[in-house]
Tab-separated table of C-alpha atoms in Angstrom:
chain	number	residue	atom	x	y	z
A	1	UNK	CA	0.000	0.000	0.000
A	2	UNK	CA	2.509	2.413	1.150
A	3	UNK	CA	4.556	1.644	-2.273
A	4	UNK	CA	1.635	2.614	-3.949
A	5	UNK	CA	1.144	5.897	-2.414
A	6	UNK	CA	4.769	6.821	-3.111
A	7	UNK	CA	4.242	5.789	-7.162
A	8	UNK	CA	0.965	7.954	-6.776
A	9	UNK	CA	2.856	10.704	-5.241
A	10	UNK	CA	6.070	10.842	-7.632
A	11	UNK	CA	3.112	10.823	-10.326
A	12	UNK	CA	1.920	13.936	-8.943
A	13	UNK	CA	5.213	16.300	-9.144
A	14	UNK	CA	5.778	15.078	-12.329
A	15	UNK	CA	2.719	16.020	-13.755
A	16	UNK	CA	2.635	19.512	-11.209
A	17	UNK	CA	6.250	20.863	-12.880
A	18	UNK	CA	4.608	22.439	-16.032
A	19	UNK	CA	1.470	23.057	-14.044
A	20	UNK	CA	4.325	24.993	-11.398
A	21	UNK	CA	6.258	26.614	-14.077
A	22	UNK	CA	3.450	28.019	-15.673
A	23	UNK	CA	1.499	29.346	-13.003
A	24	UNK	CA	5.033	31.099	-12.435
A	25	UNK	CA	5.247	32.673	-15.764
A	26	UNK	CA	1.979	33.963	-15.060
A	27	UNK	CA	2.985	35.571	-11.912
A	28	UNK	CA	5.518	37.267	-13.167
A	29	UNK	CA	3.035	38.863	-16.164
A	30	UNK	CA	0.696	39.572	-13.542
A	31	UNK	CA	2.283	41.495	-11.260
A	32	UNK	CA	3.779	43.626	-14.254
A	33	UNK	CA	-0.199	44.801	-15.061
A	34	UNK	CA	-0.373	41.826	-17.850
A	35	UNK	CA	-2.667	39.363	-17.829
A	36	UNK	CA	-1.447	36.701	-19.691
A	37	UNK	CA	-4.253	34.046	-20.835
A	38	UNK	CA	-1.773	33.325	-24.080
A	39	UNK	CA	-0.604	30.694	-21.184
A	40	UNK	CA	-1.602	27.738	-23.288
A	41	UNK	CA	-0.213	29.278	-26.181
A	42	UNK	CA	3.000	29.581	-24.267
A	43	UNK	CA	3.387	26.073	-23.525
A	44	UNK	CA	2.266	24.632	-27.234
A	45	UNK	CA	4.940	27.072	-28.672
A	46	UNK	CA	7.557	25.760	-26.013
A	47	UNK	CA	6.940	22.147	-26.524
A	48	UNK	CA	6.906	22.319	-30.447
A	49	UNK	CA	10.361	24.040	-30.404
A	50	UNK	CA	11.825	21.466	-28.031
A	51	UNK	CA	10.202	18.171	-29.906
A	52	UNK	CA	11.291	19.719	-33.586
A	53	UNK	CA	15.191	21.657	-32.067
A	54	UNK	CA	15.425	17.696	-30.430
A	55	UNK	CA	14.702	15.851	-33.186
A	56	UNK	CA	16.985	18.093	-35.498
A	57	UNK	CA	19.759	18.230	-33.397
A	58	UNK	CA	19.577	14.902	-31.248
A	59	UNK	CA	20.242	17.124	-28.310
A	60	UNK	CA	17.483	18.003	-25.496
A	61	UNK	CA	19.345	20.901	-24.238
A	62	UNK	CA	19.000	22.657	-28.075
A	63	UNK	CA	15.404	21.340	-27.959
A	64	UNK	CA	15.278	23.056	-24.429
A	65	UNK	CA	16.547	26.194	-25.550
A	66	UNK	CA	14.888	25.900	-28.855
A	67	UNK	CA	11.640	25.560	-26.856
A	68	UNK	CA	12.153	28.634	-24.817
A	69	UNK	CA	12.857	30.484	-28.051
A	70	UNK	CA	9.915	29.841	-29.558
A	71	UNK	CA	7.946	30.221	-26.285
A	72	UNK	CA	9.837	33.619	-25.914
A	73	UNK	CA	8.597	34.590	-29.302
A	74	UNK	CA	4.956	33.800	-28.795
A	75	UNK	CA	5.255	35.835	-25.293
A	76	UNK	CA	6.934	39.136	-26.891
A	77	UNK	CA	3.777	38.529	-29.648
A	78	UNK	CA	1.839	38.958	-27.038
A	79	UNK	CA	3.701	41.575	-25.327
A	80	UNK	CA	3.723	43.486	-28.370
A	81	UNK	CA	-0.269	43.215	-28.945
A	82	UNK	CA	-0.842	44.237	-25.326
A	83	UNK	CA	1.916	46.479	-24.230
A	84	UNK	CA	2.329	48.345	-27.452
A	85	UNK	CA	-0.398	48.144	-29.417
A	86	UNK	CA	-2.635	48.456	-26.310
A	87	UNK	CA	-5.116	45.897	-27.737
A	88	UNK	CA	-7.279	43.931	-24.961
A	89	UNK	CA	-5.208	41.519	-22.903
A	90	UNK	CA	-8.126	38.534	-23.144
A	91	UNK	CA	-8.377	38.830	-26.789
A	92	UNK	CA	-4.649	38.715	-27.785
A	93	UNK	CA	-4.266	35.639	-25.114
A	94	UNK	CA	-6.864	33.713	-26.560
A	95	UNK	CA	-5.805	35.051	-30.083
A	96	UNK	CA	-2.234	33.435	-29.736
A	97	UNK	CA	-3.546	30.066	-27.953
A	98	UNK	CA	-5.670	29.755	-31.510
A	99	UNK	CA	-3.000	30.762	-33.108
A	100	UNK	CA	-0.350	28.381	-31.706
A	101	UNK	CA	-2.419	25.342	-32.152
A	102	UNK	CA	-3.017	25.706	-35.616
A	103	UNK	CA	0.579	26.936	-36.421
A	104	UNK	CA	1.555	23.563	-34.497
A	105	UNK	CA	-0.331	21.370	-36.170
A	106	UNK	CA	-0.153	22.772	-39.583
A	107	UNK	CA	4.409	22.548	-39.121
A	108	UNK	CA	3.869	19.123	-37.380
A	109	UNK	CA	1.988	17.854	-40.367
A	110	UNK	CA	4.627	19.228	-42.350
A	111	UNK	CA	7.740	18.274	-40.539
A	112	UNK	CA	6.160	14.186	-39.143
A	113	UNK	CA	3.918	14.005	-41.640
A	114	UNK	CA	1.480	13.754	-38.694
A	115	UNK	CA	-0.491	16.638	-36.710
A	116	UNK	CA	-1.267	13.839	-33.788
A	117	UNK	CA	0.291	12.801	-30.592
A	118	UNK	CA	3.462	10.751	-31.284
A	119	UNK	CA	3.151	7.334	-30.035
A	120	UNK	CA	4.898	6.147	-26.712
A	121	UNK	CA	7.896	4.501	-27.011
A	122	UNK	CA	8.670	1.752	-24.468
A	123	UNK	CA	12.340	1.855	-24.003
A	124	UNK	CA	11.651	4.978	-22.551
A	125	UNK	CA	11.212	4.599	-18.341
A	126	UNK	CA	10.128	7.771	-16.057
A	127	UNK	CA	13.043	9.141	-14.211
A	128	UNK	CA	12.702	9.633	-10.804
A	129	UNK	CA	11.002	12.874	-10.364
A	130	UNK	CA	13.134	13.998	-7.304
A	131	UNK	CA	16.179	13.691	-9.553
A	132	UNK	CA	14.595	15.320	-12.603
A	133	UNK	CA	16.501	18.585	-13.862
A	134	UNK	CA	13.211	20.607	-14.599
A	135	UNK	CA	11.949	19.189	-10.951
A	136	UNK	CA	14.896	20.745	-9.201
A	137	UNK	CA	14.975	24.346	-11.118
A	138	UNK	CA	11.099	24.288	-10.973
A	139	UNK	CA	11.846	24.041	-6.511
A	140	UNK	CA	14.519	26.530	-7.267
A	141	UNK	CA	12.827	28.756	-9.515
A	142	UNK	CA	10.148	29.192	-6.882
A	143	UNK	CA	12.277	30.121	-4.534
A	144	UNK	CA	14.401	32.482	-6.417
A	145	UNK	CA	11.238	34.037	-7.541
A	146	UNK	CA	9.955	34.790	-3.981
A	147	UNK	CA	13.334	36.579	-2.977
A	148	UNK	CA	12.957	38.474	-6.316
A	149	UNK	CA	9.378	39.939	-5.862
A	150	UNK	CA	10.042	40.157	-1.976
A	151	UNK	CA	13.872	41.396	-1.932
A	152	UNK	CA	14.820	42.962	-4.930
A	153	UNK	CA	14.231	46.246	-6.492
A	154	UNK	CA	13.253	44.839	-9.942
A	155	UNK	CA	10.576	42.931	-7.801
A	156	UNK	CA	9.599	45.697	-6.364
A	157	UNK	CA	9.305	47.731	-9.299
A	158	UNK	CA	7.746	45.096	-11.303
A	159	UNK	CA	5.092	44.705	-8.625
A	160	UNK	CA	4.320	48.399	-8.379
A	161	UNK	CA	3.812	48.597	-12.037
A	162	UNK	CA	1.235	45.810	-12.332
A	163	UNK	CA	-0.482	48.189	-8.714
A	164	UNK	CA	-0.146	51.446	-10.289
A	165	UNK	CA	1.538	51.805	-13.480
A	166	UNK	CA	0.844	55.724	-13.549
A	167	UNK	CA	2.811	56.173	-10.046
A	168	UNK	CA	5.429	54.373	-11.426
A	169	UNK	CA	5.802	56.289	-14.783
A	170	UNK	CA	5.889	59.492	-12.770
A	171	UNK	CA	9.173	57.937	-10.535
A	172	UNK	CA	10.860	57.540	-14.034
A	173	UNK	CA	10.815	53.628	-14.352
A	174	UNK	CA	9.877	52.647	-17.689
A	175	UNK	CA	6.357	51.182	-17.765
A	176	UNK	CA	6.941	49.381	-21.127
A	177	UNK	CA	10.147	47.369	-20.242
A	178	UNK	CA	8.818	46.262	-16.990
A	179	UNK	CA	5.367	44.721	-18.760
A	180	UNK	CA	7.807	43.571	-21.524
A	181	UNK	CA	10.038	41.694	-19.053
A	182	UNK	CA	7.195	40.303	-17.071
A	183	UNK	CA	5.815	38.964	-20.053
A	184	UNK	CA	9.168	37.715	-21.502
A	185	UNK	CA	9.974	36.354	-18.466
A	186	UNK	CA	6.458	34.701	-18.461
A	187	UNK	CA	7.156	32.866	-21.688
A	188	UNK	CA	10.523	30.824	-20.883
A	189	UNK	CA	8.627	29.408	-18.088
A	190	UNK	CA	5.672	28.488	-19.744
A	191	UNK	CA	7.898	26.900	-22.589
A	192	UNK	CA	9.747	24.629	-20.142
């Protein structure tokens, strides 16, 4: 019984790390004055980069990085629509979520000949989930990102533009850059 809590368990922070991550990202949108319902968007773009930058390079740090590109690229989108353009925040999020699946299933169909989930392949075992790389930044990530809204200026500044973006315009910080990096910042940790 107790084995099987344990399996049930690890299950659970496996499946909570992308969940974790990008509730994170979000945070960090948030408190800039962004909301950021591209979320889903976020996390398509990231995981399309890292399956196509893996299976061109045979390497799953390029897909990794690859993956936050692309995730990065669908969050300054949406930076751009929001933060620039001033369009509405729930419209461009659920703009780029519509967007990102058809873009990924139109370049899957084009790169695997195939717009469906691949098929699981058995050699393949789950690592423990303690010892998993993304399991350990995720705890770390959290952690950092608690001393950063909590202890540093940027934090500080970040959170007092997503409060009152007008008081912090008139103190000389740059309203644009912080809802840009908020955003940004949002989309490597959704594409993880």
């Amino acid at each position: 019984m107790f084995e099987v809590a344990l399996v049930f368990l690890f299950q659970v922070l496996r499946i909570a790390v992308p969940y974790l991550l990008t509730s994170l990202g979000a945070t960090y949108s948030e408190r800039g004055g962004v909301v950021n319902l591209a979320l889903e968007g976020l996390i398509l773009a990231g995981a399309f980069g890292a399956t196509v930058g893996q299976f061109y390079t045979g390497s799953a740090l390029a897909g990794t990085l690859f993956g936050i590109c692309l995730g990065v690229l669908a969050a300054l989108l949406h930076g751009y629509m929001t933060v620039t353009l001033k369009a509405n925040q729930i419209v461009s999020g659920v703009a780029i979520n519509i967007l990102m699946v058809g873009l990924t299933q139109f370049f899957l169909k084009i790169i695997f000949h195939s717009s469906a989930n691949s098929a699981r392949i058995e050699g393949i075992q789950t690592a423990n989930v303690l010892l998993n790389p993304i399991f350990i930044f995720t705890v770390i990530a959290l952690l950092l990102s608690h001393y950063i809204f909590f202890k540093t200026p940027y934090g500080l500044r970040l959170r007092a533009t997503g409060e009152s973006a007008r008081a912090v315009d008139t103190l000389g910080i740059n309203v644009s850059r912080m809802r840009y990096s908020g955003v940004l910042i949002s989309g490597v940790l959704a594409a993880l």
